[in-house]
mmCIF file of C-alpha atoms and ligand atoms in Angstrom:
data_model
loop_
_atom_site.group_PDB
_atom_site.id
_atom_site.type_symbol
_atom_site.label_atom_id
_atom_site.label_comp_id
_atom_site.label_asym_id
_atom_site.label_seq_id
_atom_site.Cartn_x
_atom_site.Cartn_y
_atom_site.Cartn_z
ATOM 1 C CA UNK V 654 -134.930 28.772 -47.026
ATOM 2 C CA UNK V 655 -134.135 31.036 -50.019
ATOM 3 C CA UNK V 656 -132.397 34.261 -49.388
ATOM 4 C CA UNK V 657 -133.042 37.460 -51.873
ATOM 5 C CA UNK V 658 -130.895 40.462 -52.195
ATOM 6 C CA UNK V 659 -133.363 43.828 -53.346
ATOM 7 C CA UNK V 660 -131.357 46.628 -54.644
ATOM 8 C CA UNK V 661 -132.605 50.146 -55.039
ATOM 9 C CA UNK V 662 -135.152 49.398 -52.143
ATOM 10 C CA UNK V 663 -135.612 52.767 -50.553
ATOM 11 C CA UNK V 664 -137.493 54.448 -53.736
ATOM 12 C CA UNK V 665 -141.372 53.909 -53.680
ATOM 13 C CA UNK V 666 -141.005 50.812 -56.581
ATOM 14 C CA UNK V 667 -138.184 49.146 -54.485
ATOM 15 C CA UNK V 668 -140.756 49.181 -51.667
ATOM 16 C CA UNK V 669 -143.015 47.087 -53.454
ATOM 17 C CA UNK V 670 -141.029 44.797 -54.485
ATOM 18 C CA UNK V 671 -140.142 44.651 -50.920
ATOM 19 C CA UNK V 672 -144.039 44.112 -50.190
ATOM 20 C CA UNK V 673 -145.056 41.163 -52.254
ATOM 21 C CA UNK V 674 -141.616 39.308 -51.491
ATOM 22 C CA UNK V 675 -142.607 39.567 -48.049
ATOM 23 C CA UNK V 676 -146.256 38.496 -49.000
ATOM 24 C CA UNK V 677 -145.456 35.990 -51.205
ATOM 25 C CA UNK V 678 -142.406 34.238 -50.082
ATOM 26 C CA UNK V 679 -142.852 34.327 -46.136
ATOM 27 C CA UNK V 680 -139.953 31.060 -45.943
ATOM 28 C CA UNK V 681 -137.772 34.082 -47.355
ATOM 29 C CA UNK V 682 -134.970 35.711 -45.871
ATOM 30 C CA UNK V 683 -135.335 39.505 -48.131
ATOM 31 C CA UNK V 684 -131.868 40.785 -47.772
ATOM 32 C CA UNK V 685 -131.568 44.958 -48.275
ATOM 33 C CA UNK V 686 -128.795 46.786 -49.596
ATOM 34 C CA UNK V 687 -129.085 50.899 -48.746
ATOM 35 C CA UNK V 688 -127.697 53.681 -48.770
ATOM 36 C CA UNK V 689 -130.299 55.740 -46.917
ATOM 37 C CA UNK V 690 -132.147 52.984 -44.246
ATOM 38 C CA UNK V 691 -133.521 55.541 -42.859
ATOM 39 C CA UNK V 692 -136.126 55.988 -45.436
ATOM 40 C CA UNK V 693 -137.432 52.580 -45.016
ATOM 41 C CA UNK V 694 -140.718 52.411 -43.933
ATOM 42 C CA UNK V 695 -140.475 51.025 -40.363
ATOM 43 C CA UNK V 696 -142.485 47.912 -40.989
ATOM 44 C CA UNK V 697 -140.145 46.487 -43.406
ATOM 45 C CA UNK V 698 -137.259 48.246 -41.042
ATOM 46 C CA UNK V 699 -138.536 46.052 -38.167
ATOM 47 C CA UNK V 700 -139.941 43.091 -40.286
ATOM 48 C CA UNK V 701 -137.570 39.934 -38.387
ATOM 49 C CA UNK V 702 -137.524 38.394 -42.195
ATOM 50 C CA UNK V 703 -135.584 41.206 -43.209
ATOM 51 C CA UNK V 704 -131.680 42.252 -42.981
ATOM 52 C CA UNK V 705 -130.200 45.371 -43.784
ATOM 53 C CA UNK V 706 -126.566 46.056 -45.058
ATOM 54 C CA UNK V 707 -125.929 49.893 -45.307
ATOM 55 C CA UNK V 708 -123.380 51.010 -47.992
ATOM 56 C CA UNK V 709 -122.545 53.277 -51.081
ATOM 57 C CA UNK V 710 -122.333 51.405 -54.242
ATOM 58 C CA UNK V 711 -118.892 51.920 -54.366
ATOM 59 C CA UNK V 712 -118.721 50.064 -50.971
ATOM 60 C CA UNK V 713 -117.311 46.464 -51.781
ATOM 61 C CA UNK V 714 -117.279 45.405 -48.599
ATOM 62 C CA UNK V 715 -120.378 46.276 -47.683
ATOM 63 C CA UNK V 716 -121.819 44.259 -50.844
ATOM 64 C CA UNK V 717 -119.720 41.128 -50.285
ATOM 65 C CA UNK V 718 -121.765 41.237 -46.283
ATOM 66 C CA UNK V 719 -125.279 41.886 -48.227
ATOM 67 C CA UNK V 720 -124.255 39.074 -50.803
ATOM 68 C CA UNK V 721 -123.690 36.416 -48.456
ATOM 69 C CA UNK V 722 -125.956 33.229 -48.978
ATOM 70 C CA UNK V 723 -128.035 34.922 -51.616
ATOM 71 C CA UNK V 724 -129.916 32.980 -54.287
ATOM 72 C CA UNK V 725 -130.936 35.991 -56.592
ATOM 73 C CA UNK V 726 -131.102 39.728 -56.677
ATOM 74 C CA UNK V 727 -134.384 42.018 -57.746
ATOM 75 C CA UNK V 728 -133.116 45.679 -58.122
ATOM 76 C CA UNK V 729 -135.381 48.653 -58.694
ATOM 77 C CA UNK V 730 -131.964 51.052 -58.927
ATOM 78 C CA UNK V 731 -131.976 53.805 -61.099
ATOM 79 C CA UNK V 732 -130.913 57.732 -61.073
ATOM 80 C CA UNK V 733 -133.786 59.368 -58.999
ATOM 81 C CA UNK V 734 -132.137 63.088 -59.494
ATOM 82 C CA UNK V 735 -131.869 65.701 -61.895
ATOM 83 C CA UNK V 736 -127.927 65.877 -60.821
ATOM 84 C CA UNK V 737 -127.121 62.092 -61.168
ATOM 85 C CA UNK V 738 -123.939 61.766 -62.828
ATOM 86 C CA UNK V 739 -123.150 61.593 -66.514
ATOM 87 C CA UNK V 740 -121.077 58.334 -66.344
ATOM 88 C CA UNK V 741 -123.414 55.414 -65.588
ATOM 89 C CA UNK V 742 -122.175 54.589 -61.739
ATOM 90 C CA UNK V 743 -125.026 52.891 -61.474
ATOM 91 C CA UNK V 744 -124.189 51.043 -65.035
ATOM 92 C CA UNK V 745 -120.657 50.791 -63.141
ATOM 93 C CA UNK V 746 -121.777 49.044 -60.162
ATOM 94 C CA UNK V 747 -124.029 46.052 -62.203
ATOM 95 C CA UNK V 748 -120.814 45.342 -63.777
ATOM 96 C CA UNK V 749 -119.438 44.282 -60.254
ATOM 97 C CA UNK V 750 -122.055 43.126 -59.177
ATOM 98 C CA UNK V 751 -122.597 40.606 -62.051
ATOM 99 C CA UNK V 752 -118.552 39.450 -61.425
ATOM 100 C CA UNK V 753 -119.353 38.747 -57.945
ATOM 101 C CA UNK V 754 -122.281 36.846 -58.312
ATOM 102 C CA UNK V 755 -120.361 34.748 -61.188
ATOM 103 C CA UNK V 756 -117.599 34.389 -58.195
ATOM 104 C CA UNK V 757 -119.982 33.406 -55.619
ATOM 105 C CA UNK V 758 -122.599 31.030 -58.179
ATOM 106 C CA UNK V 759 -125.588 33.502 -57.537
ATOM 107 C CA UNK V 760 -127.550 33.197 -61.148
ATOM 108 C CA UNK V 761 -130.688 34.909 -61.128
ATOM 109 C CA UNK V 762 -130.306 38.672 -61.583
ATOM 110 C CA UNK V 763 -133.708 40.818 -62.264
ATOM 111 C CA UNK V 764 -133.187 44.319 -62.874
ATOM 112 C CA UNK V 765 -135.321 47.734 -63.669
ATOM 113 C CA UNK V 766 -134.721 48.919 -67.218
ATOM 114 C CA UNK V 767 -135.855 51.682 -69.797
ATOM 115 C CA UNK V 768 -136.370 51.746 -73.456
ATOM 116 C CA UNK V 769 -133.075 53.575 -73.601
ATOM 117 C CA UNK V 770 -131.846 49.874 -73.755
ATOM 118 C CA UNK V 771 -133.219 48.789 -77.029
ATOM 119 C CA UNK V 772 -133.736 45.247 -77.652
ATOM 120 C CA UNK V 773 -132.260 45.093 -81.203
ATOM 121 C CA UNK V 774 -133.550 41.860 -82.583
ATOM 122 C CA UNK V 775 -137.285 42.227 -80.864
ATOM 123 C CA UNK V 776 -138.065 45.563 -80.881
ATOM 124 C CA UNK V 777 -140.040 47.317 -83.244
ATOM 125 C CA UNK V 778 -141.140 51.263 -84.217
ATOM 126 C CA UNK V 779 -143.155 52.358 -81.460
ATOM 127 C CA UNK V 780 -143.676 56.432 -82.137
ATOM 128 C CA UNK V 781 -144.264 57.169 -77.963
ATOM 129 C CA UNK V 782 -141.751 55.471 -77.438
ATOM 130 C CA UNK V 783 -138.979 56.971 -79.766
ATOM 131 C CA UNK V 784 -140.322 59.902 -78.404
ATOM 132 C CA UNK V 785 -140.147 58.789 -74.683
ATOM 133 C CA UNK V 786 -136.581 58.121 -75.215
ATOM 134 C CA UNK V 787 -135.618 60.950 -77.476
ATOM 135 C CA UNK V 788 -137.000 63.005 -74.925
ATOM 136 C CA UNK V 789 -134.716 61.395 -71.894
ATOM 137 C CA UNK V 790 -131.590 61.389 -74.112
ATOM 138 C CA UNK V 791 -132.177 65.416 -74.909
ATOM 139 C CA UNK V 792 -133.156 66.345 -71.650
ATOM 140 C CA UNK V 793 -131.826 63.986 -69.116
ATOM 141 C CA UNK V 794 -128.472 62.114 -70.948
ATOM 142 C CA UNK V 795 -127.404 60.811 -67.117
ATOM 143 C CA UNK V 796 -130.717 58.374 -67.169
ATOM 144 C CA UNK V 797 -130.403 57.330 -70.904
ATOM 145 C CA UNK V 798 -126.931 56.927 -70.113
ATOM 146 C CA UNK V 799 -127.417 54.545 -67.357
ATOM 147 C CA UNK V 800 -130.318 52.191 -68.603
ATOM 148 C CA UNK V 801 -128.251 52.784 -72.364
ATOM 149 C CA UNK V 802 -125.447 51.337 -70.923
ATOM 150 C CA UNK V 803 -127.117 48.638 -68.128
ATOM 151 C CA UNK V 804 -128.526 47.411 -71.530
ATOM 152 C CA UNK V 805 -125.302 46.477 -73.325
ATOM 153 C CA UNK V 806 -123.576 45.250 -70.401
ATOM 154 C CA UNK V 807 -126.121 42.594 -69.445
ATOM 155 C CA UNK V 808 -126.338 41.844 -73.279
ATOM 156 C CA UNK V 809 -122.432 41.897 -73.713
ATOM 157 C CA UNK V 810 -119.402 38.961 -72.088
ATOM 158 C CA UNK V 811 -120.535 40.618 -68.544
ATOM 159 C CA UNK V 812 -123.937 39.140 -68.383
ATOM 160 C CA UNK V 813 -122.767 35.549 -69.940
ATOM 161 C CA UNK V 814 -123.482 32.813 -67.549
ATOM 162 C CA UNK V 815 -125.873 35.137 -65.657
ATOM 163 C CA UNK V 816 -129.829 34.569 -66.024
ATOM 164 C CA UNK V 817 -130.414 38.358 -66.140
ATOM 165 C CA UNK V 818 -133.774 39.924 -66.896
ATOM 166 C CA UNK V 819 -134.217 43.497 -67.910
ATOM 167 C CA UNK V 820 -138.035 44.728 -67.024
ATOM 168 C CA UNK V 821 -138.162 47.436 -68.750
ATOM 169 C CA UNK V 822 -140.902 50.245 -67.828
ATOM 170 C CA UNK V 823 -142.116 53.029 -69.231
ATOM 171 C CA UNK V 824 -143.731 56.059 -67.569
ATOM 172 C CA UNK V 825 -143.900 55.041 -63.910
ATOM 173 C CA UNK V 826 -147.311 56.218 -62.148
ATOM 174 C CA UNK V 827 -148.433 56.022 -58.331
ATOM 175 C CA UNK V 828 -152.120 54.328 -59.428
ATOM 176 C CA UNK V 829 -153.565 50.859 -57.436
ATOM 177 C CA UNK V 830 -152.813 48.310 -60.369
ATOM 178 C CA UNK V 831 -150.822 45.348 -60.523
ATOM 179 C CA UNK V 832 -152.468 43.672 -64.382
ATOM 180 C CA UNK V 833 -149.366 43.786 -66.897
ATOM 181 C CA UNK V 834 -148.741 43.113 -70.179
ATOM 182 C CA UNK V 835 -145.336 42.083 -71.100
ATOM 183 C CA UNK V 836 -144.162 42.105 -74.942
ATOM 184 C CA UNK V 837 -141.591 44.389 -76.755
ATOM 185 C CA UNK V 838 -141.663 47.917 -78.298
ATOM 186 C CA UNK V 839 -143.981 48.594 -81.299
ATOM 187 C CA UNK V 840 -145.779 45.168 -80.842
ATOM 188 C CA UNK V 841 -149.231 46.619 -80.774
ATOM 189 C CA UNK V 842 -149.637 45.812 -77.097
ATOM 190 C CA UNK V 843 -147.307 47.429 -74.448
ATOM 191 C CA UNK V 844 -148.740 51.236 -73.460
ATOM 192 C CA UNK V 845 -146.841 54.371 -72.088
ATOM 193 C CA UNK V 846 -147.654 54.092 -68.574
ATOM 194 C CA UNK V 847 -147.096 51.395 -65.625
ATOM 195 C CA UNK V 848 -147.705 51.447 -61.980
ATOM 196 C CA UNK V 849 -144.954 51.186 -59.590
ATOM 197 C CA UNK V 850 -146.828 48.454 -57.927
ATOM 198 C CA UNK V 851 -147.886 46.578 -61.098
ATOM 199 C CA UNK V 852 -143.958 46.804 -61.596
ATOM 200 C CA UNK V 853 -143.302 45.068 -58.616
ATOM 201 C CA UNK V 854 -146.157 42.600 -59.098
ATOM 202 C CA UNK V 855 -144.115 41.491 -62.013
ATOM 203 C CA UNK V 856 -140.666 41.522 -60.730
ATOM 204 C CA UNK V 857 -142.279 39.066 -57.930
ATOM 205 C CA UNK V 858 -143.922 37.012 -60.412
ATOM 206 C CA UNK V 859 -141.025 36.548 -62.848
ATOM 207 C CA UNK V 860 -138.857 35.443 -60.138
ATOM 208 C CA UNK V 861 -140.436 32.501 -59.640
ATOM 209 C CA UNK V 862 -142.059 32.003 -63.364
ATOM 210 C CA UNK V 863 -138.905 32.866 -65.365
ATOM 211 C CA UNK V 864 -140.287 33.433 -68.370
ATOM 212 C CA UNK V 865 -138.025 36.038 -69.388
ATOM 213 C CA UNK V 866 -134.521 34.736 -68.982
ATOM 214 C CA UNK V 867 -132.233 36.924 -70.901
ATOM 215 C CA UNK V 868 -134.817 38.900 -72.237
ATOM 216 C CA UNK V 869 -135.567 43.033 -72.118
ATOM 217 C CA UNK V 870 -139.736 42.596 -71.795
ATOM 218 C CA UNK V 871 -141.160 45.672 -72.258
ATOM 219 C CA UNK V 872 -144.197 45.827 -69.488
ATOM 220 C CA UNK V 873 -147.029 48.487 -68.924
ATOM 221 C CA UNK V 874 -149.994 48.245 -67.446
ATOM 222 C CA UNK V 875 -152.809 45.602 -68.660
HETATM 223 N N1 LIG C 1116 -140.580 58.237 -62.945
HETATM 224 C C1 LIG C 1116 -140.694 57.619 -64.092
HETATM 225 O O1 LIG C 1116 -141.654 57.790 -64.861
HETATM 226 C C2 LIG C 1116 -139.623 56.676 -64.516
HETATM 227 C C3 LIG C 1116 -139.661 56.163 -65.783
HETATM 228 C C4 LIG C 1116 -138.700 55.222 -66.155
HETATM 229 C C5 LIG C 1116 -137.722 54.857 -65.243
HETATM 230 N N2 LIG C 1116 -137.676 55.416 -64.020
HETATM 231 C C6 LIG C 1116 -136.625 54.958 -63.114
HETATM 232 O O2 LIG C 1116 -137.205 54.030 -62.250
HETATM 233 C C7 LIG C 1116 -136.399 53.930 -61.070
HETATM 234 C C8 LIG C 1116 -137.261 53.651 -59.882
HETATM 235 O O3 LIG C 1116 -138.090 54.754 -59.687
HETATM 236 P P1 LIG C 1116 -138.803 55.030 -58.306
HETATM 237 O O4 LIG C 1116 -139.505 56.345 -58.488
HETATM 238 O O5 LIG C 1116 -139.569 53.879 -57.835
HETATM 239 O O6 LIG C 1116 -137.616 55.153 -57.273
HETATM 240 P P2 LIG C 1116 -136.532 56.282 -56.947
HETATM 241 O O7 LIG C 1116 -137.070 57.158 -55.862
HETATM 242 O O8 LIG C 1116 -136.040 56.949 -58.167
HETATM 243 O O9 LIG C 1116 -135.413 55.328 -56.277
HETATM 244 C C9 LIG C 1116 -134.317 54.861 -56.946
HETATM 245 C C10 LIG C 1116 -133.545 53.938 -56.020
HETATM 246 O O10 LIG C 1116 -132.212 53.882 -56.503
HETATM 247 C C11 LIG C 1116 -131.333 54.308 -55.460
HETATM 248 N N3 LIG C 1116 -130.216 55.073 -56.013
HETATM 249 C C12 LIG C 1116 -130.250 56.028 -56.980
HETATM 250 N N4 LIG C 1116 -129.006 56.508 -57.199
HETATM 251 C C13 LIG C 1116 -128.194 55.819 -56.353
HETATM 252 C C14 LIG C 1116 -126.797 55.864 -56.092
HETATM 253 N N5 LIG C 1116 -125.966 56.691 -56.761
HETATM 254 N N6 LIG C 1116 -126.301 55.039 -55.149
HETATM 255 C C15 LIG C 1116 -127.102 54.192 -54.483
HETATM 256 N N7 LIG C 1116 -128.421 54.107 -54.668
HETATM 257 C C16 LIG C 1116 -128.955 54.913 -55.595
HETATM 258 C C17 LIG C 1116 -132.164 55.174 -54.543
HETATM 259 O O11 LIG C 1116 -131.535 55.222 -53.280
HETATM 260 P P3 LIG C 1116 -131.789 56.472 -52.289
HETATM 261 O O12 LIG C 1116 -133.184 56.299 -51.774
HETATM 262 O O13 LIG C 1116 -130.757 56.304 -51.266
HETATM 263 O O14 LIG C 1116 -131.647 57.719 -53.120
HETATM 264 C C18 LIG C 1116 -133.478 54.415 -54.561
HETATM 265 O O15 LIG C 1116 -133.419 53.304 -53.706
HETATM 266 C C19 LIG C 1116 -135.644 55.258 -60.998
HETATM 267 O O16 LIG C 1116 -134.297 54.969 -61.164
HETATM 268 C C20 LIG C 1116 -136.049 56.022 -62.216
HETATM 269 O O17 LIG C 1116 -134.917 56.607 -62.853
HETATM 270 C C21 LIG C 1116 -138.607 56.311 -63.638
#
């Protein structure tokens, strides 16, 4: 039986992911790391394949209970307000987290990105997207800061060793799609927008497919 840690769970993508791990790996123990259970929908709260660890980021303990046993980690965390903090906690926290799973042998690490992370050797000049990210570094530094930094970290000594994957989306919408294409920016085929649940689709997908091993995909909807 495989157990999988899901990080950033309580936010509407998070769920998702939650959803089709359920659905598609029912052998699966789906492991939960939160700071707010109480906005889990109570049909994953009471689902008996699922185990929740409450605790802050910051909370080491807490994350050493949730990592127990686990095989890999999906994580749809990101800053979800206009006052998230300037200096990357979230950023921060990936860099502990990737040291303890080196300590404990957990590989597989698949994490929600942005274009603020550029992919320097694939991308290419994409003018939405320069302005997408233009945009976010103006008006909201704290975001581009975080997915900026996630970016380099996973690239840098930090992610060595570690079979990382950065999905990273675009616009995020609330529509009924799960078709993706995956690529990288200015290739002629990625778009602006993705649904949360096509997101999730692919998260699911990639875990078992791994076709993007320490790679930044850039995915929109199909
Ligand atoms: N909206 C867009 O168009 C768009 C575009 C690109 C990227 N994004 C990013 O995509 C991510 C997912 O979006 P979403 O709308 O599905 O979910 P969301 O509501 O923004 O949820 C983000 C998740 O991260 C957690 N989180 C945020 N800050 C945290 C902190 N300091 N400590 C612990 N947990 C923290 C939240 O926990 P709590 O529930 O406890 O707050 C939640 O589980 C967001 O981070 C967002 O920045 C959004």
């Amino acid at each position: 039986m495989s157990r999988i840690l899901i990080l950033g769970s309580t936010g509407p993508s998070g769920t998702d992911i939650i959803r089709f791990a359920l659905q598609d790996r029912a052998d699966a123990k789906i492991v939960l790391f939160v700071r707010s259970p109480q906005k889990l929908p109570e049909e994953i709260k009471s689902n008996p394949s699922v185990n929740i660890v409450e605790g802050q980021l910051e909370d080491t303990a807490a994350l050493e209970q949730a990592l127990e046993g686990v095989d890999a980690i999906m994580s749809a965390l990101g800053p979800s307000s206009s006052s998230h903090p300037k200096d990357a906690p979230i950023a921060q926290f990936y860099k502990k987290l990737l040291r303890m799973m080196r300590e404990r042998g957990i590989k597989r690490l698949l994490v929600l990105g942005t274009a603020s992370a550029s992919d320097p050797v694939n991308d290419g000049f994409s003018l939405g997207y320069k302005a997408m990210v233009l945009g976010v570094y103006m008006f909201y530094w704290a975001g581009y800061n975080e997915f900026h930094t996630l970016g380099e970290i996973l690239r840098g000594p930090e992610g060595k060793d570690i079979e990382w994957t950065m999905v990273r989306v675009p616009i995020l919408t609330e529509e009924d799609k799960v078709g993706t294409v995956a690529g990288y920016i200015g290739d002629g085929k990625v778009g602006l927008r993705l649904a949360r649940k096509a997101f999730a689709r692919f998260m699911v997908d990639e875990l078992g497919k791994r076709e993007w091993v320490c790679k930044m995909p850039a995915v929109s909807n199909a």
